[in-house]
């Protein structure tokens, strides 16, 4: 594979589960500073694609290059350390820890066993927690047990936990699922703000939301890319209408 | 003053201080040497129990093979003591004087090479911790790197306990077989069988145990402690926050092994022998019961659990020898079903709110006509947050997890 200027270059990626190809020779390129939305009907392989990029699922073939560095054979935690952050579909936070602790634990220092033993929550950590808490609108909830947050706030907290690590590529799996209209708006603003200096991949179903945030849209179907381009372009694509938007 | 109180409460030093007074002042004053020695023996199981709090309660990894590490620590110490007890003078009736008696009975004519280093006390102290930790590292690294966990891991630890027992019993000439290593007399010339020695060893055990509790408490309060809890809750989130989850589990397993081994070594010193009956499956499960009864989220609770269950065992196994195992099993099932957080959990969920109510009731009751219970009720739920003791630092998490597992 040749090196590219893309922050993420996925080429010929294939994964098969017992012969079923969930992702089938897929190519995907994401620019620096781009906010890409991946849409597609259920079972199209969207979540599997994110699983492959972050190492949760191992690829059967193909390559995933992040800043021209091969990711397919790295263990998960090394992929994270390289700068790829992943938000799960259901809010995945530490419910019994305070919001502050949730963010503090996500700070990228003291990641080894003995580093964690010697970790001190110094001013740099506190400043970063305050900065991120401000971004996700939880600055006044730092002492609250995270399990007591509303569903939307939990989603934001998980995004905040990723922002603590300053990832260059952020992957969000249905970040607005279960959110109120107002929360959706706030989330759209948040996403537009955080993609200023990093690339973001979002999986989403809500077309209004997609139109608000997407720079470029990728439509997946049966493990392959069906169409790619601006929202208007894919919306008028007959193939897309056929498999997805027409439903 | 209040700040100090809060700090004591939060870091749990208050409950540790109470335990220290009990172990270092009350027991020695109230008991004769025989009973004190008995308590000292029980306390060695306390090491195993606090190791299980770190591994099982915090790390969420159940090991049913802690007897392996208890035994290895105990055997390492026993080897040193046995060599010292087997000087040529006192073994001159053997066909090969100067080697341990069981080797002589098994037609060994010279000391095996791997026994030689145990002539050195320094090496023995090192081996007491290093050998079990090395084994724990090998087992846990191999398992956790392959993402083996939960029940499968517990079964494997149990298999290791069985293997080690079979090995010890089978290799009679090298290990003393089923009898173990007996007739241990002196530690560098100091007779460990006298009353003074037993008292001193008791205090040494108690002090080491308190030190171990403080060490574990420090680990719990560090980021590593937070990560262990976080891992138990949402392992994938920790992994995808850039942590190598398996290494943290390996650490917890090695820590628990080291603590068990120190307990084993102190056991050998106080009891004067070591045998495979402290290594196998049954003792390993008993050790889990100590932690479960005391409270697997509580370091101090686990020590009380070890003391209580062992007192019960001594009492009941003398009175109803056939019934004891059933009682023990019933106790374990009962605790897991009804009080998943053990005695410490009971204290946290019942005694503490009750104490808090008693404390707060008079004050608001005096200020107005409202009934004290009404004003105290909303205060009670906040108690765990503000003054959470070391005993159950995260009763909430514990309760949630155990209700899932139960």
Coordinates of C-alpha atoms in Angstrom, one line a residue, chain A:
Chain A
X1 CA 0.0 0.0 0.0
X2 CA 1.2 3.4 -0.8
X3 CA 1.4 6.2 1.7
X4 CA -1.1 9.0 1.5
X5 CA -2.0 12.3 3.0
X6 CA -5.2 11.0 4.5
X7 CA -5.4 10.7 8.2
X8 CA -7.1 7.3 7.8
X9 CA -6.7 5.1 4.7
X10 CA -8.7 1.9 4.7
X11 CA -7.9 -0.3 1.7
X12 CA -9.3 -3.7 0.6
X13 CA -10.5 -4.3 4.1
X14 CA -12.3 -7.6 4.5
X15 CA -13.6 -9.5 7.5
X16 CA -15.6 -12.6 7.4
X17 CA -17.4 -14.4 10.1
X18 CA -17.7 -18.1 9.2
X19 CA -17.7 -17.3 5.6
X20 CA -20.1 -14.3 5.9
X21 CA -18.3 -11.2 4.7
X22 CA -19.4 -8.4 7.1
X23 CA -17.0 -6.0 5.4
X24 CA -16.1 -6.8 1.8
X25 CA -13.0 -5.2 0.2
X26 CA -13.9 -1.8 1.5
X27 CA -11.9 1.3 0.7
X28 CA -12.3 4.4 2.8
X29 CA -10.3 7.6 3.0
X30 CA -10.7 10.3 5.6
X31 CA -9.1 13.7 5.4
X32 CA -7.5 15.6 8.3
X33 CA -10.1 17.9 9.9
X34 CA -13.0 16.1 8.1
X35 CA -16.3 15.1 9.7
X36 CA -17.4 12.0 7.9
X37 CA -20.8 10.4 8.5
X38 CA -21.4 6.8 7.7
X39 CA -25.0 5.8 7.1
X40 CA -26.6 2.6 5.8
X41 CA -29.4 0.2 6.6
X42 CA -29.1 -2.2 9.6
X43 CA -26.5 -4.9 9.1
X44 CA -24.6 -2.9 6.5
X45 CA -21.4 -3.3 8.6
X46 CA -21.1 0.2 10.0
X47 CA -20.3 -0.8 13.5
X48 CA -18.1 -3.6 12.3
X49 CA -16.1 -1.1 10.3
X50 CA -15.5 1.0 13.5
X51 CA -14.7 -2.3 15.4
X52 CA -12.1 -3.1 12.8
X53 CA -10.5 0.3 12.9
X54 CA -10.2 0.4 16.6
X55 CA -8.9 -3.2 16.8
X56 CA -11.9 -4.7 18.6
X57 CA -12.4 -7.1 15.6
X58 CA -9.4 -8.4 13.7
X59 CA -9.4 -8.0 9.9
X60 CA -9.3 -11.0 7.7
X61 CA -7.5 -9.1 5.0
X62 CA -6.7 -5.6 3.9
X63 CA -5.0 -2.7 5.5
X64 CA -6.0 0.2 7.9
X65 CA -3.4 3.0 7.9
X66 CA -3.6 5.7 10.4
X67 CA -1.2 8.5 9.5
X68 CA 0.5 6.0 7.3
X69 CA 1.0 3.6 10.1
X70 CA -0.5 0.1 9.8
X71 CA -3.1 -0.6 12.6
X72 CA -4.4 -4.0 11.7
X73 CA -1.9 -5.9 13.8
X74 CA -1.7 -3.6 16.8
X75 CA -3.4 -4.4 20.1
X76 CA -6.4 -2.2 21.0
X77 CA -4.6 -0.1 23.6
X78 CA -1.8 0.7 21.2
X79 CA -4.3 1.8 18.5
X80 CA -5.8 4.2 21.1
X81 CA -2.3 5.5 22.0
X82 CA -1.6 6.1 18.4
X83 CA -4.5 8.6 18.5
X84 CA -7.8 6.8 17.6
X85 CA -10.6 7.2 20.0
X86 CA -13.8 5.2 19.9
X87 CA -17.2 5.9 21.5
X88 CA -19.5 2.9 21.8
X89 CA -23.2 2.8 20.9
X90 CA -24.6 2.6 24.4
X91 CA -23.0 5.1 26.8
X92 CA -20.0 3.3 28.2
X93 CA -18.9 5.2 31.3
X94 CA -17.9 4.3 34.8
X95 CA -21.3 4.7 36.5
X96 CA -20.1 4.5 40.0
X97 CA -17.3 7.0 39.7
X98 CA -17.8 10.8 39.7
X99 CA -17.8 12.7 36.5
X100 CA -14.4 14.1 37.5
X101 CA -13.0 10.7 38.0
X102 CA -14.4 9.5 34.7
X103 CA -12.5 12.2 32.9
X104 CA -9.4 11.9 35.1
X105 CA -9.0 8.2 34.5
X106 CA -9.2 8.9 30.7
X107 CA -6.2 11.3 30.9
X108 CA -3.4 9.9 28.8
X109 CA -0.7 9.6 31.5
X110 CA 0.1 6.8 33.8
X111 CA -1.1 4.2 31.5
X112 CA 1.2 1.4 32.7
X113 CA 0.7 -0.5 35.9
X114 CA 3.4 1.4 37.8
X115 CA 2.6 4.6 36.0
X116 CA -0.9 4.3 37.4
X117 CA 0.4 3.6 40.9
X118 CA 2.4 6.8 40.8
X119 CA -0.1 8.9 39.0
X120 CA -0.8 12.3 40.6
X121 CA -3.8 14.4 39.7
X122 CA -1.8 17.6 39.2
X123 CA -2.8 21.0 37.8
X124 CA -2.3 19.9 34.2
X125 CA -4.8 17.1 34.7
X126 CA -7.3 19.4 36.5
X127 CA -7.0 22.1 33.8
X128 CA -7.7 19.5 31.1
X129 CA -10.7 18.1 33.0
X130 CA -12.1 21.6 33.4
X131 CA -11.5 22.4 29.8
X132 CA -13.2 19.2 28.6
X133 CA -16.0 19.5 31.1
X134 CA -16.8 22.9 29.8
X135 CA -16.9 21.7 26.2
X136 CA -19.4 18.9 27.0
X137 CA -21.5 21.1 29.3
X138 CA -20.8 19.2 32.5
X139 CA -18.6 21.7 34.3
X140 CA -21.1 22.0 37.1
X141 CA -21.6 18.3 37.5
X142 CA -18.0 17.2 38.2
X143 CA -18.7 15.8 41.6
X144 CA -21.9 13.9 40.6
X145 CA -21.8 10.2 40.3
X146 CA -21.8 9.5 36.6
X147 CA -24.6 7.0 36.9
X148 CA -27.0 9.8 37.9
X149 CA -26.5 11.7 34.7
X150 CA -29.2 11.9 32.1
X151 CA -28.8 9.6 29.1
X152 CA -27.7 12.5 26.9
X153 CA -25.2 13.7 29.5
X154 CA -23.8 10.2 29.7
X155 CA -23.2 10.3 25.9
X156 CA -21.5 13.6 26.2
X157 CA -19.4 12.4 29.1
X158 CA -18.1 9.5 27.0
X159 CA -17.3 11.9 24.2
X160 CA -15.5 14.0 26.9
X161 CA -13.5 11.0 28.1
X162 CA -12.3 10.6 24.5
X163 CA -11.5 14.3 24.2
X164 CA -9.3 14.0 27.3
X165 CA -6.9 11.9 25.2
X166 CA -6.9 14.5 22.3
X167 CA -7.3 11.8 19.6
X168 CA -6.6 12.8 16.1
X169 CA -9.4 10.5 14.9
X170 CA -12.6 10.2 16.8
X171 CA -15.2 7.6 16.0
X172 CA -18.7 7.9 17.4
X173 CA -21.3 5.2 17.1
X174 CA -24.8 6.7 17.0
X175 CA -24.0 9.5 19.5
X176 CA -27.5 11.0 19.5
X177 CA -29.5 7.8 20.0
X178 CA -32.1 8.4 22.7
X179 CA -31.5 12.2 22.9
X180 CA -34.1 14.9 23.0
X181 CA -34.3 17.5 20.2
X182 CA -32.5 20.1 22.3
X183 CA -29.7 17.6 23.2
X184 CA -29.3 16.7 19.5
X185 CA -28.8 20.4 18.7
X186 CA -26.2 20.7 21.4
X187 CA -24.5 17.6 20.2
X188 CA -24.4 18.8 16.7
X189 CA -22.7 22.0 17.9
X190 CA -20.3 20.0 20.0
X191 CA -19.3 17.8 17.0
X192 CA -18.9 20.8 14.8
X193 CA -16.6 22.3 17.4
X194 CA -14.4 19.3 18.1
X195 CA -13.7 18.5 14.5
X196 CA -11.8 21.8 14.2
X197 CA -8.5 20.2 14.7
X198 CA -9.2 16.5 14.3
X199 CA -11.0 14.0 12.1
X200 CA -14.3 12.5 13.2
X201 CA -16.2 9.5 11.9
X202 CA -19.9 9.4 13.0
X203 CA -22.4 6.6 12.4
X204 CA -25.8 8.0 12.4
X205 CA -29.4 7.3 11.2
X206 CA -31.0 10.6 11.8
X207 CA -30.9 12.4 8.4
X208 CA -31.6 15.9 9.7
X209 CA -28.7 15.5 12.1
X210 CA -26.5 14.1 9.4
X211 CA -27.3 17.1 7.2
X212 CA -26.3 19.4 10.0
X213 CA -22.9 17.9 10.7
X214 CA -21.6 16.0 7.7
X215 CA -18.8 17.3 5.5
X216 CA -19.1 14.1 3.5
X217 CA -21.4 11.1 3.7
X218 CA -20.5 7.5 3.1
X219 CA -23.3 5.1 2.4
X220 CA -22.6 1.4 3.3
X221 CA -24.6 -1.6 2.1
X222 CA -23.8 -5.3 2.7
X223 CA -20.3 -4.6 3.8
X224 CA -19.5 -2.4 0.8
X225 CA -19.5 1.3 0.0
X226 CA -22.5 2.1 -2.1
X227 CA -22.0 5.8 -2.5
X228 CA -19.9 8.6 -1.2
X229 CA -20.0 12.4 -1.4
X230 CA -21.9 15.4 -0.2
X231 CA -25.3 14.9 1.5
X232 CA -27.2 16.2 -1.6
X233 CA -25.2 14.0 -3.9
X234 CA -25.9 10.7 -2.0
X235 CA -29.5 11.7 -1.4
X236 CA -30.1 11.9 -5.1
X237 CA -28.2 8.8 -5.9
X238 CA -30.7 6.2 -7.2
X239 CA -28.8 3.3 -5.8
X240 CA -28.9 4.8 -2.3
X241 CA -32.6 5.7 -2.6
X242 CA -33.2 2.1 -3.6
X243 CA -31.6 0.4 -0.7
X244 CA -31.9 2.9 2.1
X245 CA -33.6 6.2 1.8
X246 CA -36.5 4.9 -0.1
X247 CA -37.5 2.7 2.8

